[in-house]
């Protein structure tokens, strides 16, 4: 092999080692980012679920209050409670949508993390 050939072979070997090292570092960064993102999505999911439970309890209290107001003949208070119930239902629908999106994000992040770890 000529001197030029040896130099080119050494450069090619060095370049391939450099590229493989960069690829491993990039994969490690992807795994770290995916784990952090997954942790945040799970935390969001827990918060949204807690919020849904609070909203359901609030709805039950408001409905009981409406029944009480109607028994007492206080239609104005019952009407105000009904507005509050509508707002709580909107909030509950919004929370359901958030939970659905967070579950989808968790599923995608888990799949992406699995791909990064497996190298596929």
mmCIF file of N, CA and C in Angstrom:
data_model
loop_
_atom_site.group_PDB
_atom_site.id
_atom_site.type_symbol
_atom_site.label_atom_id
_atom_site.label_comp_id
_atom_site.label_asym_id
_atom_site.label_seq_id
_atom_site.Cartn_x
_atom_site.Cartn_y
_atom_site.Cartn_z
ATOM 1 N N UNK A 1 0.844 -1.162 0.000
ATOM 2 C CA UNK A 1 0.000 0.000 0.000
ATOM 3 C C UNK A 1 0.896 1.233 0.000
ATOM 4 N N UNK A 2 0.481 2.220 -0.731
ATOM 5 C CA UNK A 2 1.273 3.445 -0.827
ATOM 6 C C UNK A 2 1.037 4.322 0.392
ATOM 7 N N UNK A 3 1.888 5.294 0.496
ATOM 8 C CA UNK A 3 1.762 6.223 1.618
ATOM 9 C C UNK A 3 0.430 6.970 1.544
ATOM 10 N N UNK A 4 0.039 7.357 0.338
ATOM 11 C CA UNK A 4 -1.227 8.059 0.129
ATOM 12 C C UNK A 4 -2.398 7.149 0.518
ATOM 13 N N UNK A 5 -2.317 5.885 0.152
ATOM 14 C CA UNK A 5 -3.373 4.932 0.478
ATOM 15 C C UNK A 5 -3.497 4.723 1.981
ATOM 16 N N UNK A 6 -2.352 4.649 2.688
ATOM 17 C CA UNK A 6 -2.379 4.484 4.138
ATOM 18 C C UNK A 6 -2.984 5.711 4.819
ATOM 19 N N UNK A 7 -2.621 6.884 4.304
ATOM 20 C CA UNK A 7 -3.161 8.125 4.865
ATOM 21 C C UNK A 7 -4.670 8.191 4.663
ATOM 22 N N UNK A 8 -5.133 7.842 3.496
ATOM 23 C CA UNK A 8 -6.573 7.873 3.206
ATOM 24 C C UNK A 8 -7.315 6.843 4.060
ATOM 25 N N UNK A 9 -6.699 5.665 4.246
ATOM 26 C CA UNK A 9 -7.339 4.639 5.073
ATOM 27 C C UNK A 9 -7.438 5.118 6.522
ATOM 28 N N UNK A 10 -6.395 5.764 7.024
ATOM 29 C CA UNK A 10 -6.409 6.284 8.391
ATOM 30 C C UNK A 10 -7.461 7.387 8.534
ATOM 31 N N UNK A 11 -7.551 8.248 7.521
ATOM 32 C CA UNK A 11 -8.564 9.310 7.568
ATOM 33 C C UNK A 11 -9.979 8.734 7.526
ATOM 34 N N UNK A 12 -10.180 7.733 6.691
ATOM 35 C CA UNK A 12 -11.506 7.116 6.599
ATOM 36 C C UNK A 12 -11.879 6.444 7.912
ATOM 37 N N UNK A 13 -10.917 5.755 8.525
ATOM 38 C CA UNK A 13 -11.168 5.117 9.809
ATOM 39 C C UNK A 13 -11.482 6.156 10.882
ATOM 40 N N UNK A 14 -10.721 7.234 10.907
ATOM 41 C CA UNK A 14 -10.957 8.310 11.881
ATOM 42 C C UNK A 14 -12.319 8.958 11.676
ATOM 43 N N UNK A 15 -12.683 9.171 10.418
ATOM 44 C CA UNK A 15 -13.984 9.792 10.131
ATOM 45 C C UNK A 15 -15.123 8.878 10.561
ATOM 46 N N UNK A 16 -14.983 7.583 10.278
ATOM 47 C CA UNK A 16 -16.057 6.664 10.657
ATOM 48 C C UNK A 16 -16.177 6.561 12.175
ATOM 49 N N UNK A 17 -15.049 6.561 12.893
ATOM 50 C CA UNK A 17 -15.098 6.544 14.354
ATOM 51 C C UNK A 17 -15.732 7.821 14.901
ATOM 52 N N UNK A 18 -15.383 8.944 14.293
ATOM 53 C CA UNK A 18 -15.968 10.219 14.716
ATOM 54 C C UNK A 18 -17.465 10.249 14.493
ATOM 55 N N UNK A 19 -17.907 9.752 13.348
ATOM 56 C CA UNK A 19 -19.339 9.736 13.052
ATOM 57 C C UNK A 19 -20.092 8.783 13.974
ATOM 58 N N UNK A 20 -19.501 7.629 14.257
ATOM 59 C CA UNK A 20 -20.187 6.684 15.136
ATOM 60 C C UNK A 20 -20.260 7.234 16.561
ATOM 61 N N UNK A 21 -19.208 7.926 17.010
ATOM 62 C CA UNK A 21 -19.226 8.543 18.334
ATOM 63 C C UNK A 21 -20.284 9.625 18.399
ATOM 64 N N UNK A 22 -20.411 10.415 17.337
ATOM 65 C CA UNK A 22 -21.427 11.461 17.297
ATOM 66 C C UNK A 22 -22.828 10.854 17.299
ATOM 67 N N UNK A 23 -22.994 9.738 16.606
ATOM 68 C CA UNK A 23 -24.306 9.085 16.561
ATOM 69 C C UNK A 23 -24.685 8.538 17.934
ATOM 70 N N UNK A 24 -23.714 7.965 18.646
ATOM 71 C CA UNK A 24 -23.985 7.447 19.987
ATOM 72 C C UNK A 24 -24.332 8.594 20.932
ATOM 73 N N UNK A 25 -23.614 9.705 20.831
ATOM 74 C CA UNK A 25 -23.892 10.860 21.683
ATOM 75 C C UNK A 25 -25.279 11.425 21.380
ATOM 76 N N UNK A 26 -25.636 11.472 20.104
ATOM 77 C CA UNK A 26 -26.955 11.976 19.719
ATOM 78 C C UNK A 26 -28.055 11.060 20.245
ATOM 79 N N UNK A 27 -27.852 9.746 20.173
ATOM 80 C CA UNK A 27 -28.836 8.799 20.675
ATOM 81 C C UNK A 27 -28.994 8.950 22.185
ATOM 82 N N UNK A 28 -27.882 9.153 22.892
ATOM 83 C CA UNK A 28 -27.947 9.351 24.341
ATOM 84 C C UNK A 28 -28.732 10.614 24.669
ATOM 85 N N UNK A 29 -28.535 11.671 23.900
ATOM 86 C CA UNK A 29 -29.297 12.903 24.102
ATOM 87 C C UNK A 29 -30.773 12.673 23.825
ATOM 88 N N UNK A 30 -31.088 11.907 22.778
ATOM 89 C CA UNK A 30 -32.485 11.610 22.453
ATOM 90 C C UNK A 30 -33.149 10.840 23.589
ATOM 91 N N UNK A 31 -32.438 9.857 24.133
ATOM 92 C CA UNK A 31 -32.992 9.050 25.234
ATOM 93 C C UNK A 31 -33.242 9.941 26.442
ATOM 94 N N UNK A 32 -32.288 10.802 26.757
ATOM 95 C CA UNK A 32 -32.438 11.705 27.901
ATOM 96 C C UNK A 32 -33.631 12.636 27.689
ATOM 97 N N UNK A 33 -33.749 13.196 26.496
ATOM 98 C CA UNK A 33 -34.865 14.098 26.189
ATOM 99 C C UNK A 33 -36.193 13.356 26.252
ATOM 100 N N UNK A 34 -36.237 12.146 25.694
ATOM 101 C CA UNK A 34 -37.477 11.361 25.695
ATOM 102 C C UNK A 34 -37.910 11.009 27.112
ATOM 103 N N UNK A 35 -36.954 10.649 27.967
ATOM 104 C CA UNK A 35 -37.303 10.316 29.352
ATOM 105 C C UNK A 35 -37.836 11.531 30.087
ATOM 106 N N UNK A 36 -37.209 12.684 29.862
ATOM 107 C CA UNK A 36 -37.676 13.907 30.505
ATOM 108 C C UNK A 36 -39.074 14.269 30.009
ATOM 109 N N UNK A 37 -39.281 14.162 28.709
ATOM 110 C CA UNK A 37 -40.584 14.472 28.126
ATOM 111 C C UNK A 37 -41.650 13.511 28.649
ATOM 112 N N UNK A 38 -41.303 12.246 28.757
ATOM 113 C CA UNK A 38 -42.231 11.250 29.284
ATOM 114 C C UNK A 38 -42.592 11.545 30.738
ATOM 115 N N UNK A 39 -41.611 11.948 31.521
ATOM 116 C CA UNK A 39 -41.848 12.301 32.922
ATOM 117 C C UNK A 39 -42.802 13.489 33.021
ATOM 118 N N UNK A 40 -42.585 14.498 32.178
ATOM 119 C CA UNK A 40 -43.461 15.680 32.192
ATOM 120 C C UNK A 40 -44.880 15.329 31.751
ATOM 121 N N UNK A 41 -45.000 14.495 30.735
ATOM 122 C CA UNK A 41 -46.330 14.104 30.262
ATOM 123 C C UNK A 41 -47.081 13.303 31.319
ATOM 124 N N UNK A 42 -46.380 12.429 32.029
ATOM 125 C CA UNK A 42 -47.030 11.667 33.095
ATOM 126 C C UNK A 42 -47.467 12.581 34.231
ATOM 127 N N UNK A 43 -46.631 13.571 34.544
ATOM 128 C CA UNK A 43 -47.009 14.535 35.586
ATOM 129 C C UNK A 43 -48.251 15.316 35.154
ATOM 130 N N UNK A 44 -48.296 15.754 33.894
ATOM 131 C CA UNK A 44 -49.474 16.456 33.379
ATOM 132 C C UNK A 44 -50.716 15.573 33.464
ATOM 133 N N UNK A 45 -50.543 14.317 33.159
ATOM 134 C CA UNK A 45 -51.660 13.376 33.211
ATOM 135 C C UNK A 45 -52.193 13.238 34.641
ATOM 136 N N UNK A 46 -51.291 13.134 35.613
ATOM 137 C CA UNK A 46 -51.723 13.054 37.017
ATOM 138 C C UNK A 46 -52.473 14.316 37.437
ATOM 139 N N UNK A 47 -51.955 15.478 37.041
ATOM 140 C CA UNK A 47 -52.622 16.735 37.395
ATOM 141 C C UNK A 47 -54.009 16.827 36.758
ATOM 142 N N UNK A 48 -54.100 16.439 35.501
ATOM 143 C CA UNK A 48 -55.396 16.498 34.815
ATOM 144 C C UNK A 48 -56.400 15.540 35.449
ATOM 145 N N UNK A 49 -55.940 14.362 35.833
ATOM 146 C CA UNK A 49 -56.842 13.407 36.482
ATOM 147 C C UNK A 49 -57.321 13.924 37.838
ATOM 148 N N UNK A 50 -56.414 14.542 38.612
ATOM 149 C CA UNK A 50 -56.825 15.135 39.884
ATOM 150 C C UNK A 50 -57.841 16.246 39.664
ATOM 151 N N UNK A 51 -57.618 17.043 38.631
ATOM 152 C CA UNK A 51 -58.535 18.135 38.314
ATOM 153 C C UNK A 51 -59.909 17.591 37.922
ATOM 154 N N UNK A 52 -59.925 16.487 37.179
ATOM 155 C CA UNK A 52 -61.206 15.871 36.808
ATOM 156 C C UNK A 52 -61.966 15.393 38.036
ATOM 157 N N UNK A 53 -61.258 14.804 38.999
ATOM 158 C CA UNK A 53 -61.910 14.340 40.227
ATOM 159 C C UNK A 53 -62.496 15.528 40.986
ATOM 160 N N UNK A 54 -61.714 16.602 41.101
ATOM 161 C CA UNK A 54 -62.230 17.803 41.781
ATOM 162 C C UNK A 54 -63.451 18.366 41.068
ATOM 163 N N UNK A 55 -63.409 18.378 39.736
ATOM 164 C CA UNK A 55 -64.548 18.900 38.969
ATOM 165 C C UNK A 55 -65.793 18.039 39.177
ATOM 166 N N UNK A 56 -65.626 16.739 39.215
ATOM 167 C CA UNK A 56 -66.783 15.864 39.438
ATOM 168 C C UNK A 56 -67.394 16.096 40.821
ATOM 169 N N UNK A 57 -66.536 16.261 41.834
ATOM 170 C CA UNK A 57 -67.039 16.542 43.183
ATOM 171 C C UNK A 57 -67.751 17.897 43.220
ATOM 172 N N UNK A 58 -67.187 18.869 42.534
ATOM 173 C CA UNK A 58 -67.796 20.190 42.475
ATOM 174 C C UNK A 58 -69.163 20.126 41.786
ATOM 175 N N UNK A 59 -69.237 19.343 40.717
ATOM 176 C CA UNK A 59 -70.528 19.171 40.034
ATOM 177 C C UNK A 59 -71.560 18.538 40.961
ATOM 178 N N UNK A 60 -71.167 17.539 41.710
ATOM 179 C CA UNK A 60 -72.098 16.876 42.628
ATOM 180 C C UNK A 60 -72.581 17.850 43.698
ATOM 181 N N UNK A 61 -71.669 18.660 44.240
ATOM 182 C CA UNK A 61 -72.070 19.654 45.246
ATOM 183 C C UNK A 61 -73.017 20.689 44.647
ATOM 184 N N UNK A 62 -72.705 21.143 43.430
ATOM 185 C CA UNK A 62 -73.563 22.144 42.789
ATOM 186 C C UNK A 62 -74.952 21.584 42.497
ATOM 187 N N UNK A 63 -75.021 20.348 42.050
ATOM 188 C CA UNK A 63 -76.333 19.733 41.781
ATOM 189 C C UNK A 63 -77.148 19.599 43.067
ATOM 190 N N UNK A 64 -76.484 19.220 44.145
ATOM 191 C CA UNK A 64 -77.178 19.122 45.434
ATOM 192 C C UNK A 64 -77.664 20.502 45.868
ATOM 193 N N UNK A 65 -76.846 21.521 45.623
ATOM 194 C CA UNK A 65 -77.234 22.880 45.992
ATOM 195 C C UNK A 65 -78.426 23.354 45.159
ATOM 196 N N UNK A 66 -78.464 22.995 43.870
ATOM 197 C CA UNK A 66 -79.602 23.352 43.017
ATOM 198 C C UNK A 66 -80.875 22.712 43.564
ATOM 199 N N UNK A 67 -80.794 21.437 43.907
ATOM 200 C CA UNK A 67 -81.974 20.759 44.471
ATOM 201 C C UNK A 67 -82.439 21.437 45.763
ATOM 202 N N UNK A 68 -81.488 21.790 46.597
ATOM 203 C CA UNK A 68 -81.818 22.472 47.859
ATOM 204 C C UNK A 68 -82.470 23.830 47.589
ATOM 205 N N UNK A 69 -81.886 24.586 46.638
ATOM 206 C CA UNK A 69 -82.445 25.907 46.312
ATOM 207 C C UNK A 69 -83.851 25.788 45.739
ATOM 208 N N UNK A 70 -84.084 24.779 44.918
ATOM 209 C CA UNK A 70 -85.419 24.589 44.346
ATOM 210 C C UNK A 70 -86.424 24.178 45.428
ATOM 211 N N UNK A 71 -85.986 23.345 46.375
ATOM 212 C CA UNK A 71 -86.885 22.967 47.485
ATOM 213 C C UNK A 71 -87.252 24.190 48.323
ATOM 214 N N UNK A 72 -86.282 25.102 48.490
ATOM 215 C CA UNK A 72 -86.513 26.308 49.281
ATOM 216 C C UNK A 72 -87.238 27.391 48.491
ATOM 217 N N UNK A 73 -87.407 27.169 47.172
ATOM 218 C CA UNK A 73 -88.097 28.155 46.343
ATOM 219 C C UNK A 73 -87.211 29.304 45.883
ATOM 220 N N UNK A 74 -85.921 29.186 46.019
ATOM 221 C CA UNK A 74 -84.985 30.252 45.619
ATOM 222 C C UNK A 74 -84.521 30.000 44.182
ATOM 223 N N UNK A 75 -85.336 30.442 43.226
ATOM 224 C CA UNK A 75 -85.040 30.178 41.813
ATOM 225 C C UNK A 75 -83.823 30.951 41.325
ATOM 226 N N UNK A 76 -83.581 32.121 41.854
ATOM 227 C CA UNK A 76 -82.422 32.916 41.436
ATOM 228 C C UNK A 76 -81.117 32.199 41.821
ATOM 229 N N UNK A 77 -81.064 31.678 43.015
ATOM 230 C CA UNK A 77 -79.864 30.946 43.455
ATOM 231 C C UNK A 77 -79.694 29.664 42.642
ATOM 232 N N UNK A 78 -80.816 28.996 42.355
ATOM 233 C CA UNK A 78 -80.752 27.778 41.543
ATOM 234 C C UNK A 78 -80.238 28.102 40.144
ATOM 235 N N UNK A 79 -80.684 29.237 39.591
ATOM 236 C CA UNK A 79 -80.231 29.654 38.259
ATOM 237 C C UNK A 79 -78.718 29.939 38.269
ATOM 238 N N UNK A 80 -78.254 30.595 39.320
ATOM 239 C CA UNK A 80 -76.818 30.887 39.440
ATOM 240 C C UNK A 80 -76.017 29.588 39.546
ATOM 241 N N UNK A 81 -76.541 28.631 40.291
ATOM 242 C CA UNK A 81 -75.859 27.341 40.417
ATOM 243 C C UNK A 81 -75.822 26.606 39.075
ATOM 244 N N UNK A 82 -76.894 26.738 38.297
ATOM 245 C CA UNK A 82 -76.923 26.089 36.983
ATOM 246 C C UNK A 82 -75.849 26.674 36.060
ATOM 247 N N UNK A 83 -75.621 27.993 36.144
ATOM 248 C CA UNK A 83 -74.530 28.596 35.362
ATOM 249 C C UNK A 83 -73.191 28.006 35.794
ATOM 250 N N UNK A 84 -73.036 27.835 37.101
ATOM 251 C CA UNK A 84 -71.800 27.250 37.621
ATOM 252 C C UNK A 84 -71.640 25.801 37.147
ATOM 253 N N UNK A 85 -72.746 25.074 37.092
ATOM 254 C CA UNK A 85 -72.704 23.686 36.612
ATOM 255 C C UNK A 85 -72.271 23.644 35.149
ATOM 256 N N UNK A 86 -72.807 24.548 34.345
ATOM 257 C CA UNK A 86 -72.406 24.582 32.928
ATOM 258 C C UNK A 86 -70.915 24.867 32.789
ATOM 259 N N UNK A 87 -70.413 25.791 33.595
ATOM 260 C CA UNK A 87 -68.969 26.106 33.558
ATOM 261 C C UNK A 87 -68.147 24.891 34.002
ATOM 262 N N UNK A 88 -68.608 24.189 35.019
ATOM 263 C CA UNK A 88 -67.891 23.000 35.488
ATOM 264 C C UNK A 88 -67.898 21.899 34.431
ATOM 265 N N UNK A 89 -69.013 21.757 33.724
ATOM 266 C CA UNK A 89 -69.071 20.749 32.660
ATOM 267 C C UNK A 89 -68.115 21.088 31.531
ATOM 268 N N UNK A 90 -68.031 22.382 31.185
ATOM 269 C CA UNK A 90 -67.063 22.790 30.151
ATOM 270 C C UNK A 90 -65.644 22.469 30.603
ATOM 271 N N UNK A 91 -65.360 22.766 31.862
ATOM 272 C CA UNK A 91 -64.028 22.479 32.397
ATOM 273 C C UNK A 91 -63.750 20.978 32.388
ATOM 274 N N UNK A 92 -64.750 20.192 32.711
ATOM 275 C CA UNK A 92 -64.584 18.737 32.708
ATOM 276 C C UNK A 92 -64.327 18.219 31.289
ATOM 277 N N UNK A 93 -65.041 18.763 30.304
ATOM 278 C CA UNK A 93 -64.786 18.370 28.905
ATOM 279 C C UNK A 93 -63.361 18.745 28.497
ATOM 280 N N UNK A 94 -62.926 19.930 28.898
ATOM 281 C CA UNK A 94 -61.564 20.369 28.587
ATOM 282 C C UNK A 94 -60.539 19.439 29.238
ATOM 283 N N UNK A 95 -60.797 19.050 30.482
ATOM 284 C CA UNK A 95 -59.880 18.132 31.170
ATOM 285 C C UNK A 95 -59.853 16.757 30.509
ATOM 286 N N UNK A 96 -61.002 16.273 30.061
ATOM 287 C CA UNK A 96 -61.030 14.989 29.345
ATOM 288 C C UNK A 96 -60.183 15.059 28.084
ATOM 289 N N UNK A 97 -60.308 16.153 27.361
ATOM 290 C CA UNK A 97 -59.519 16.327 26.142
ATOM 291 C C UNK A 97 -58.029 16.378 26.485
ATOM 292 N N UNK A 98 -57.667 17.086 27.562
ATOM 293 C CA UNK A 98 -56.264 17.145 27.985
ATOM 294 C C UNK A 98 -55.738 15.759 28.347
ATOM 295 N N UNK A 99 -56.540 14.979 29.056
ATOM 296 C CA UNK A 99 -56.117 13.624 29.435
ATOM 297 C C UNK A 99 -55.906 12.780 28.183
ATOM 298 N N UNK A 100 -56.820 12.891 27.228
ATOM 299 C CA UNK A 100 -56.691 12.125 25.985
ATOM 300 C C UNK A 100 -55.395 12.497 25.250
ATOM 301 N N UNK A 101 -55.094 13.794 25.184
ATOM 302 C CA UNK A 101 -53.870 14.232 24.513
ATOM 303 C C UNK A 101 -52.626 13.803 25.298
ATOM 304 N N UNK A 102 -52.688 13.893 26.621
ATOM 305 C CA UNK A 102 -51.538 13.481 27.430
ATOM 306 C C UNK A 102 -51.282 11.982 27.301
ATOM 307 N N UNK A 103 -52.344 11.193 27.261
ATOM 308 C CA UNK A 103 -52.162 9.743 27.073
ATOM 309 C C UNK A 103 -51.536 9.451 25.718
ATOM 310 N N UNK A 104 -51.980 10.169 24.697
ATOM 311 C CA UNK A 104 -51.392 9.989 23.377
ATOM 312 C C UNK A 104 -49.916 10.377 23.396
ATOM 313 N N UNK A 105 -49.587 11.498 24.062
ATOM 314 C CA UNK A 105 -48.190 11.921 24.147
ATOM 315 C C UNK A 105 -47.342 10.898 24.893
ATOM 316 N N UNK A 106 -47.863 10.337 25.976
ATOM 317 C CA UNK A 106 -47.122 9.316 26.720
ATOM 318 C C UNK A 106 -46.873 8.107 25.828
ATOM 319 N N UNK A 107 -47.908 7.690 25.089
ATOM 320 C CA UNK A 107 -47.766 6.533 24.204
ATOM 321 C C UNK A 107 -46.697 6.797 23.139
ATOM 322 N N UNK A 108 -46.725 7.987 22.529
ATOM 323 C CA UNK A 108 -45.730 8.310 21.494
ATOM 324 C C UNK A 108 -44.326 8.416 22.095
ATOM 325 N N UNK A 109 -44.221 9.024 23.276
ATOM 326 C CA UNK A 109 -42.902 9.162 23.898
ATOM 327 C C UNK A 109 -42.326 7.803 24.289
ATOM 328 N N UNK A 110 -43.180 6.915 24.796
ATOM 329 C CA UNK A 110 -42.698 5.572 25.140
ATOM 330 C C UNK A 110 -42.227 4.836 23.893
ATOM 331 N N UNK A 111 -42.971 4.973 22.804
ATOM 332 C CA UNK A 111 -42.586 4.322 21.555
ATOM 333 C C UNK A 111 -41.257 4.893 21.038
ATOM 334 N N UNK A 112 -41.114 6.212 21.108
ATOM 335 C CA UNK A 112 -39.887 6.857 20.635
ATOM 336 C C UNK A 112 -38.702 6.466 21.521
ATOM 337 N N UNK A 113 -38.915 6.412 22.826
ATOM 338 C CA UNK A 113 -37.839 6.002 23.739
ATOM 339 C C UNK A 113 -37.431 4.568 23.455
ATOM 340 N N UNK A 114 -38.416 3.705 23.226
ATOM 341 C CA UNK A 114 -38.124 2.316 22.915
ATOM 342 C C UNK A 114 -37.291 2.213 21.637
ATOM 343 N N UNK A 115 -37.655 3.018 20.624
ATOM 344 C CA UNK A 115 -36.895 3.010 19.367
ATOM 345 C C UNK A 115 -35.466 3.493 19.588
ATOM 346 N N UNK A 116 -35.307 4.544 20.406
ATOM 347 C CA UNK A 116 -33.957 5.080 20.638
ATOM 348 C C UNK A 116 -33.083 4.099 21.411
ATOM 349 N N UNK A 117 -33.674 3.408 22.378
ATOM 350 C CA UNK A 117 -32.897 2.461 23.179
ATOM 351 C C UNK A 117 -32.546 1.225 22.358
ATOM 352 N N UNK A 118 -33.515 0.745 21.591
ATOM 353 C CA UNK A 118 -33.296 -0.440 20.772
ATOM 354 C C UNK A 118 -32.457 -0.146 19.536
ATOM 355 N N UNK A 119 -32.423 1.116 19.126
ATOM 356 C CA UNK A 119 -31.638 1.477 17.952
ATOM 357 C C UNK A 119 -32.318 1.148 16.651
ATOM 358 N N UNK A 120 -33.637 1.095 16.654
ATOM 359 C CA UNK A 120 -34.367 0.769 15.422
ATOM 360 C C UNK A 120 -34.955 2.006 14.809
#
